[in-house]
Amino acid sequence: MENSTKEHELVLQGGRTIAYATSGNASSTTVLLYLHGAFTIGETSRVSRTLAAKDIHHICPTLPGWGNTSPPPSSTSYVDCLTSDVTALLDHLYPDRGRDIRLYVAGGSFGTVPAQILYGAPYDKFPYGPCIVGVLLMGALTPFRYHKDYAKHMTWSNYFGVGPMSQWPLINRVSMGLVTFMIARQVSTVDKADKFLRGFLFDKMDAAEREEYAQWRAKEGIAEGETERRFAENTVRSVQTSWEGFKLMSSVLHADWGFQPDALDEEHSRPFVMLVTSPGDKQAPQAGTEYLAATYKNTKVKTLRGGHIGILYYMDEVWGEFLAGVE
C-alpha cells in the first residue's frame, strides 16, 4: 500500500510539472482518477472506507495552475493541456499495462469539469478514454457553451465571477484582479484560510446540516475543527505557487470542451454516469445536474441533503452506489 500523504511530482518534456498523490494498490489495474475542485490540491489523506476495501489504485492529480502543477503553456488550450497531462501521468504510472486499465473518473464541484472533458475527449486526444467504465460527478458544473440557462440559478457572486459578466473583457480584468487580491489576503496563512472557509462554507449550514455534520464527524472519529483545518491547509497550498488555476476557471467553463454533450457517439456514451446533487448547494445548482442527466446517456441521479459540502457526509454510500452501478 502506498503512502497516501506524500505528494509526487512528474516533470514533463518541456519542463512543466504535474503534482499528484496516490493511495491503494499501485499494481492494481482498477484505477480511480479523482479530480479536485477549486482552492485545493490532489491529495488522498482521507480515503472512503468503501474505496479502501477495494483493490483500487486511487490517483489524484493536482489540476493545471493549482498547487505545484504548472499552468498550461500560453500556446496550449486547457483541454489539450489536461488530456496531455493525464495521459502522461497514466503512462508514467502504468508503463507496461496502461491501456489495459479499468478506469473510473470522478470529480467534485469544479473538478467535474475536467472529469467531463476526459469523458468526452476524442480518443486521439485522450487514449485512455476507451478504458473509462464509470464517471462520478458530484456537485456538477455544466459546459456553459451548450447549457444556455446556466446563469439563471447562479448566485450574484458567481454571476460576476464566472458567469456572463466574466466574459466582458474590461469587467473580467478589473473584477478578476480585485477578487484575486481580496481572496489572497484571506488565504495567505492557514489561520486566515480557516477563518475564511468557515465564513464561506461551514458557518452557512442550517441547523439540520450542522447536526448531520456533527454526526458524520463522530462516526469518522474526526475532531471538531479538523476538517476545516485540513481544507484550510490545502487552500493555502493550492495558491502558494500560482493563482493561474483560479484565473482560468471562468474561461474554462465557457470554453469548447472538445465535444458536444448531446452528440457523443455510442462508444463515448457507454460508461455509467452518476450525478450527485444537493438542493442546498448554491455553488453548483441542482439545475446543472438536471441538465447533464437529460443530456448524457446512461445516467443516474442521487439527491442528498445539505449544502455545497453536504455530499461529504455520504461518501461511503456514494462510492458504494457508484461502483455497484458500474459493475
Tab-separated table of C-alpha atoms in Angstrom:
chain	number	residue	atom	x	y	z
A	1	MET	CA	0.000	0.000	0.000
A	2	GLU	CA	1.257	3.463	-0.865
A	3	ASN	CA	1.881	6.408	1.448
A	4	SER	CA	-1.281	8.429	0.901
A	5	THR	CA	0.068	11.665	2.339
A	6	LYS	CA	3.087	12.088	0.071
A	7	GLU	CA	2.921	14.416	-2.926
A	8	HIS	CA	4.770	13.251	-6.021
A	9	GLU	CA	5.890	15.346	-8.977
A	10	LEU	CA	6.274	14.255	-12.587
A	11	VAL	CA	8.409	16.501	-14.783
A	12	LEU	CA	7.202	16.533	-18.373
A	13	GLN	CA	9.026	17.135	-21.596
A	14	GLY	CA	9.259	20.900	-21.936
A	15	GLY	CA	9.752	21.453	-18.214
A	16	ARG	CA	6.157	21.507	-16.915
A	17	THR	CA	5.370	19.617	-13.713
A	18	ILE	CA	2.350	17.576	-12.627
A	19	ALA	CA	1.867	17.125	-8.878
A	20	TYR	CA	-0.188	14.148	-7.721
A	21	ALA	CA	-0.944	11.866	-4.805
A	22	THR	CA	-1.843	8.188	-4.770
A	23	SER	CA	-3.092	5.534	-2.386
A	24	GLY	CA	-4.201	1.933	-2.515
A	25	ASN	CA	-2.676	-0.859	-4.566
A	26	ALA	CA	-0.220	0.683	-7.045
A	27	SER	CA	-0.144	-2.522	-9.100
A	28	SER	CA	-3.924	-2.757	-9.455
A	29	THR	CA	-5.256	-2.133	-12.939
A	30	THR	CA	-8.523	-0.888	-11.467
A	31	VAL	CA	-7.884	2.841	-11.275
A	32	LEU	CA	-9.843	5.690	-9.732
A	33	LEU	CA	-8.822	9.084	-11.088
A	34	TYR	CA	-10.190	11.808	-8.815
A	35	LEU	CA	-10.149	15.455	-9.957
A	36	HIS	CA	-10.373	18.102	-7.257
A	37	GLY	CA	-12.367	21.335	-7.057
A	38	ALA	CA	-11.264	24.934	-6.639
A	39	PHE	CA	-8.855	26.018	-3.899
A	40	THR	CA	-7.479	22.605	-3.120
A	41	ILE	CA	-4.981	20.098	-4.494
A	42	GLY	CA	-4.801	16.444	-5.397
A	43	GLU	CA	-4.451	14.541	-2.133
A	44	THR	CA	-5.531	11.202	-0.697
A	45	SER	CA	-5.091	11.633	3.042
A	46	ARG	CA	-8.680	10.567	3.788
A	47	VAL	CA	-9.998	7.757	1.609
A	48	SER	CA	-13.512	6.390	1.985
A	49	ARG	CA	-13.781	3.024	3.719
A	50	THR	CA	-15.701	1.789	0.684
A	51	LEU	CA	-12.735	2.540	-1.570
A	52	ALA	CA	-10.144	1.343	0.924
A	53	ALA	CA	-11.837	-2.068	0.986
A	54	LYS	CA	-11.473	-2.436	-2.786
A	55	ASP	CA	-8.409	-3.383	-4.819
A	56	ILE	CA	-8.183	0.068	-6.388
A	57	HIS	CA	-5.315	2.384	-7.252
A	58	HIS	CA	-6.511	5.844	-6.220
A	59	ILE	CA	-4.809	8.642	-8.226
A	60	CYS	CA	-5.407	12.339	-7.524
A	61	PRO	CA	-3.542	14.774	-9.783
A	62	THR	CA	-3.394	18.471	-8.991
A	63	LEU	CA	-5.027	20.346	-11.872
A	64	PRO	CA	-3.158	22.784	-14.145
A	65	GLY	CA	-2.345	26.071	-12.420
A	66	TRP	CA	-3.095	24.861	-8.896
A	67	GLY	CA	-0.549	23.921	-6.256
A	68	ASN	CA	2.664	22.537	-7.704
A	69	THR	CA	1.196	21.695	-11.122
A	70	SER	CA	2.317	24.066	-13.850
A	71	PRO	CA	-0.325	26.132	-15.662
A	72	PRO	CA	-0.954	25.397	-19.335
A	73	PRO	CA	1.548	26.915	-21.759
A	74	SER	CA	0.243	30.057	-23.443
A	75	SER	CA	0.126	28.206	-26.772
A	76	THR	CA	-1.950	25.291	-25.419
A	77	SER	CA	-5.646	25.204	-24.546
A	78	TYR	CA	-6.750	23.988	-21.129
A	79	VAL	CA	-8.441	20.979	-22.732
A	80	ASP	CA	-5.321	19.914	-24.627
A	81	CYS	CA	-3.152	20.521	-21.570
A	82	LEU	CA	-5.423	18.438	-19.324
A	83	THR	CA	-5.726	15.473	-21.688
A	84	SER	CA	-1.974	15.525	-22.323
A	85	ASP	CA	-1.131	15.792	-18.604
A	86	VAL	CA	-3.403	12.945	-17.543
A	87	THR	CA	-2.199	10.753	-20.419
A	88	ALA	CA	1.424	11.391	-19.403
A	89	LEU	CA	0.636	10.638	-15.748
A	90	LEU	CA	-1.110	7.346	-16.522
A	91	ASP	CA	1.669	6.378	-18.951
A	92	HIS	CA	4.150	7.054	-16.150
A	93	LEU	CA	2.266	5.018	-13.549
A	94	TYR	CA	1.372	2.199	-15.981
A	95	PRO	CA	4.293	1.998	-18.435
A	96	ASP	CA	3.592	-1.622	-19.361
A	97	ARG	CA	-0.152	-2.178	-18.926
A	98	GLY	CA	-1.586	1.305	-19.212
A	99	ARG	CA	-4.167	0.697	-21.892
A	100	ASP	CA	-5.428	-2.379	-20.050
A	101	ILE	CA	-6.637	-0.468	-17.010
A	102	ARG	CA	-10.250	-0.237	-15.889
A	103	LEU	CA	-10.699	3.486	-15.274
A	104	TYR	CA	-13.160	5.280	-13.009
A	105	VAL	CA	-13.165	9.073	-13.387
A	106	ALA	CA	-14.621	11.227	-10.605
A	107	GLY	CA	-14.749	14.897	-9.729
A	108	GLY	CA	-16.309	17.289	-7.258
A	109	SER	CA	-17.530	20.837	-7.969
A	110	PHE	CA	-15.075	22.419	-10.451
A	111	GLY	CA	-13.391	19.014	-10.685
A	112	THR	CA	-16.466	17.779	-12.561
A	113	VAL	CA	-15.331	19.972	-15.468
A	114	PRO	CA	-12.038	18.145	-16.147
A	115	ALA	CA	-13.857	14.868	-15.407
A	116	GLN	CA	-16.333	15.637	-18.193
A	117	ILE	CA	-13.559	16.802	-20.521
A	118	LEU	CA	-11.815	13.435	-20.147
A	119	TYR	CA	-15.104	11.552	-20.503
A	120	GLY	CA	-15.975	13.239	-23.803
A	121	ALA	CA	-12.466	13.678	-25.211
A	122	PRO	CA	-11.695	12.225	-28.657
A	123	TYR	CA	-9.591	9.133	-28.218
A	124	ASP	CA	-6.710	10.565	-30.212
A	125	LYS	CA	-6.544	13.335	-27.567
A	126	PHE	CA	-7.044	11.030	-24.579
A	127	PRO	CA	-6.044	7.462	-25.460
A	128	TYR	CA	-7.290	6.192	-22.090
A	129	GLY	CA	-10.857	7.175	-22.998
A	130	PRO	CA	-11.797	3.617	-24.041
A	131	CYS	CA	-10.699	2.428	-20.572
A	132	ILE	CA	-13.341	4.564	-18.809
A	133	VAL	CA	-16.115	2.435	-17.300
A	134	GLY	CA	-17.740	4.974	-14.980
A	135	VAL	CA	-17.908	8.697	-14.300
A	136	LEU	CA	-18.944	10.194	-10.945
A	137	LEU	CA	-19.898	13.894	-10.955
A	138	MET	CA	-20.589	15.400	-7.521
A	139	GLY	CA	-21.992	18.922	-7.451
A	140	ALA	CA	-21.574	19.115	-11.202
A	141	LEU	CA	-20.931	22.221	-13.263
A	142	THR	CA	-22.034	22.327	-16.877
A	143	PRO	CA	-20.472	23.367	-20.208
A	144	PHE	CA	-21.771	26.932	-20.419
A	145	ARG	CA	-21.345	26.967	-24.205
A	146	TYR	CA	-24.197	24.462	-24.547
A	147	HIS	CA	-26.189	24.890	-21.335
A	148	LYS	CA	-27.919	28.110	-22.288
A	149	ASP	CA	-29.815	28.528	-18.995
A	150	TYR	CA	-26.762	28.016	-16.794
A	151	ALA	CA	-26.818	31.553	-15.364
A	152	LYS	CA	-30.444	31.526	-14.175
A	153	HIS	CA	-29.601	29.728	-10.943
A	154	MET	CA	-26.280	31.397	-10.106
A	155	THR	CA	-25.508	33.426	-7.026
A	156	TRP	CA	-24.664	37.050	-7.805
A	157	SER	CA	-21.019	36.492	-6.924
A	158	ASN	CA	-20.769	33.594	-9.382
A	159	TYR	CA	-22.730	35.570	-11.993
A	160	PHE	CA	-19.971	38.177	-11.973
A	161	GLY	CA	-17.076	35.829	-11.194
A	162	VAL	CA	-17.574	33.033	-13.737
A	163	GLY	CA	-20.956	33.799	-15.323
A	164	PRO	CA	-21.940	36.070	-18.218
A	165	MET	CA	-20.348	39.202	-16.770
A	166	SER	CA	-16.968	37.456	-16.521
A	167	GLN	CA	-16.862	37.304	-20.312
A	168	TRP	CA	-16.837	41.071	-20.693
A	169	PRO	CA	-13.095	41.800	-21.143
A	170	LEU	CA	-12.948	45.023	-19.134
A	171	ILE	CA	-15.102	43.680	-16.292
A	172	ASN	CA	-13.120	40.444	-16.293
A	173	ARG	CA	-9.778	42.206	-15.930
A	174	VAL	CA	-10.974	44.521	-13.180
A	175	SER	CA	-13.048	42.003	-11.233
A	176	MET	CA	-10.502	39.195	-11.500
A	177	GLY	CA	-7.718	41.419	-10.230
A	178	LEU	CA	-9.876	42.701	-7.374
A	179	VAL	CA	-11.213	39.277	-6.387
A	180	THR	CA	-7.757	37.703	-6.529
A	181	PHE	CA	-6.361	40.483	-4.342
A	182	MET	CA	-9.182	40.160	-1.800
A	183	ILE	CA	-9.078	36.363	-1.562
A	184	ALA	CA	-5.271	36.296	-1.490
A	185	ARG	CA	-5.306	38.362	1.687
A	186	GLN	CA	-7.754	35.942	3.295
A	187	VAL	CA	-5.870	32.738	2.444
A	188	SER	CA	-2.283	33.896	2.939
A	189	THR	CA	-1.939	31.740	6.067
A	190	VAL	CA	-3.661	28.601	7.305
A	191	ASP	CA	-5.272	30.506	10.189
A	192	LYS	CA	-6.707	33.107	7.827
A	193	ALA	CA	-7.866	30.441	5.370
A	194	ASP	CA	-9.545	28.555	8.207
A	195	LYS	CA	-11.497	31.677	9.145
A	196	PHE	CA	-12.352	32.406	5.502
A	197	LEU	CA	-13.655	28.885	4.823
A	198	ARG	CA	-15.726	28.856	7.987
A	199	GLY	CA	-17.455	32.052	6.857
A	200	PHE	CA	-17.857	30.889	3.256
A	201	LEU	CA	-18.970	27.290	3.861
A	202	PHE	CA	-19.243	25.948	7.377
A	203	ASP	CA	-20.984	28.853	9.117
A	204	LYS	CA	-23.705	28.886	6.439
A	205	MET	CA	-25.024	25.451	7.409
A	206	ASP	CA	-28.563	25.393	8.737
A	207	ALA	CA	-29.370	23.583	11.981
A	208	ALA	CA	-30.172	20.288	10.252
A	209	GLU	CA	-26.897	20.223	8.347
A	210	ARG	CA	-24.918	21.177	11.444
A	211	GLU	CA	-26.364	18.126	13.158
A	212	GLU	CA	-25.527	15.910	10.166
A	213	TYR	CA	-22.009	17.315	10.108
A	214	ALA	CA	-21.563	16.587	13.810
A	215	GLN	CA	-22.867	13.032	13.391
A	216	TRP	CA	-20.522	12.445	10.441
A	217	ARG	CA	-17.525	13.686	12.427
A	218	ALA	CA	-18.434	11.408	15.323
A	219	LYS	CA	-18.838	8.391	13.037
A	220	GLU	CA	-15.495	9.074	11.325
A	221	GLY	CA	-13.653	9.896	14.556
A	222	ILE	CA	-12.820	13.399	13.325
A	223	ALA	CA	-12.140	16.054	15.937
A	224	GLU	CA	-14.063	19.320	15.842
A	225	GLY	CA	-12.236	21.743	13.562
A	226	GLU	CA	-10.064	19.055	11.964
A	227	THR	CA	-11.869	19.092	8.607
A	228	GLU	CA	-11.859	22.889	8.481
A	229	ARG	CA	-8.127	22.885	9.195
A	230	ARG	CA	-7.390	20.307	6.505
A	231	PHE	CA	-9.396	22.308	3.970
A	232	ALA	CA	-7.540	25.464	5.016
A	233	GLU	CA	-4.121	23.836	4.652
A	234	ASN	CA	-4.985	22.609	1.156
A	235	THR	CA	-6.366	26.026	0.222
A	236	VAL	CA	-3.089	27.707	1.143
A	237	ARG	CA	-1.082	25.079	-0.745
A	238	SER	CA	-3.302	25.454	-3.813
A	239	VAL	CA	-2.287	29.094	-4.416
A	240	GLN	CA	1.181	29.293	-2.878
A	241	THR	CA	2.868	28.788	-6.243
A	242	SER	CA	0.412	30.404	-8.643
A	243	TRP	CA	-3.072	31.874	-8.970
A	244	GLU	CA	-3.384	30.717	-12.573
A	245	GLY	CA	-5.720	27.831	-11.747
A	246	PHE	CA	-8.189	30.251	-10.179
A	247	LYS	CA	-7.823	32.782	-13.001
A	248	LEU	CA	-8.502	30.079	-15.619
A	249	MET	CA	-11.804	28.893	-14.154
A	250	SER	CA	-14.103	31.317	-15.973
A	251	SER	CA	-12.503	30.799	-19.372
A	252	VAL	CA	-12.550	27.006	-18.932
A	253	LEU	CA	-16.245	26.972	-18.035
A	254	HIS	CA	-17.065	28.983	-21.154
A	255	ALA	CA	-14.612	27.182	-23.449
A	256	ASP	CA	-15.143	24.478	-26.038
A	257	TRP	CA	-14.512	21.274	-24.072
A	258	GLY	CA	-13.726	19.369	-27.249
A	259	PHE	CA	-17.113	17.700	-27.677
A	260	GLN	CA	-20.834	18.468	-27.777
A	261	PRO	CA	-22.558	16.812	-24.797
A	262	ASP	CA	-25.714	15.774	-26.634
A	263	ALA	CA	-23.788	14.472	-29.653
A	264	LEU	CA	-21.456	11.915	-28.070
A	265	ASP	CA	-21.147	8.717	-30.077
A	266	GLU	CA	-22.211	5.306	-28.800
A	267	GLU	CA	-18.736	4.368	-27.568
A	268	HIS	CA	-18.287	7.557	-25.550
A	269	SER	CA	-21.799	7.151	-24.123
A	270	ARG	CA	-21.060	3.618	-22.913
A	271	PRO	CA	-19.726	4.450	-19.371
A	272	PHE	CA	-22.122	4.711	-16.440
A	273	VAL	CA	-22.501	8.352	-15.334
A	274	MET	CA	-23.670	9.011	-11.775
A	275	LEU	CA	-24.568	12.544	-10.756
A	276	VAL	CA	-24.847	13.550	-7.101
A	277	THR	CA	-26.530	16.793	-6.123
A	278	SER	CA	-27.832	18.700	-3.102
A	279	PRO	CA	-30.777	21.134	-3.293
A	280	GLY	CA	-28.995	23.481	-0.886
A	281	ASP	CA	-25.822	23.722	-2.967
A	282	LYS	CA	-25.645	27.330	-4.187
A	283	GLN	CA	-22.204	26.930	-5.797
A	284	ALA	CA	-23.257	24.023	-8.036
A	285	PRO	CA	-27.020	24.452	-8.508
A	286	GLN	CA	-29.185	21.368	-8.884
A	287	ALA	CA	-30.372	22.658	-12.278
A	288	GLY	CA	-26.924	21.868	-13.681
A	289	THR	CA	-27.217	18.238	-12.637
A	290	GLU	CA	-30.678	18.062	-14.193
A	291	TYR	CA	-29.304	19.408	-17.475
A	292	LEU	CA	-26.481	16.851	-17.556
A	293	ALA	CA	-28.801	13.982	-16.597
A	294	ALA	CA	-31.023	14.857	-19.550
A	295	THR	CA	-28.060	15.296	-21.902
A	296	TYR	CA	-25.658	12.421	-21.217
A	297	LYS	CA	-26.676	8.813	-21.749
A	298	ASN	CA	-26.651	6.010	-19.155
A	299	THR	CA	-27.072	8.374	-16.207
A	300	LYS	CA	-28.331	8.106	-12.649
A	301	VAL	CA	-29.035	10.985	-10.250
A	302	LYS	CA	-28.647	10.741	-6.487
A	303	THR	CA	-30.009	13.651	-4.431
A	304	LEU	CA	-28.710	14.258	-0.921
A	305	ARG	CA	-29.489	16.769	1.806
A	306	GLY	CA	-27.154	19.607	2.690
A	307	GLY	CA	-25.216	22.396	1.043
A	308	HIS	CA	-22.040	22.578	-1.011
A	309	ILE	CA	-20.103	20.109	1.152
A	310	GLY	CA	-23.120	18.003	2.136
A	311	ILE	CA	-22.004	15.136	-0.115
A	312	LEU	CA	-19.006	14.694	2.181
A	313	TYR	CA	-21.182	13.089	4.872
A	314	TYR	CA	-22.383	10.354	2.486
A	315	MET	CA	-19.194	9.436	0.635
A	316	ASP	CA	-19.144	5.776	1.693
A	317	GLU	CA	-22.700	5.418	0.397
A	318	VAL	CA	-21.986	7.373	-2.794
A	319	TRP	CA	-18.880	5.364	-3.685
A	320	GLY	CA	-20.687	2.106	-2.971
A	321	GLU	CA	-23.605	3.019	-5.190
A	322	PHE	CA	-21.335	4.290	-7.949
A	323	LEU	CA	-19.161	1.176	-8.008
A	324	ALA	CA	-22.244	-1.062	-7.945
A	325	GLY	CA	-23.712	0.885	-10.881
A	326	VAL	CA	-20.582	0.303	-12.924
A	327	GLU	CA	-20.378	-3.378	-12.099
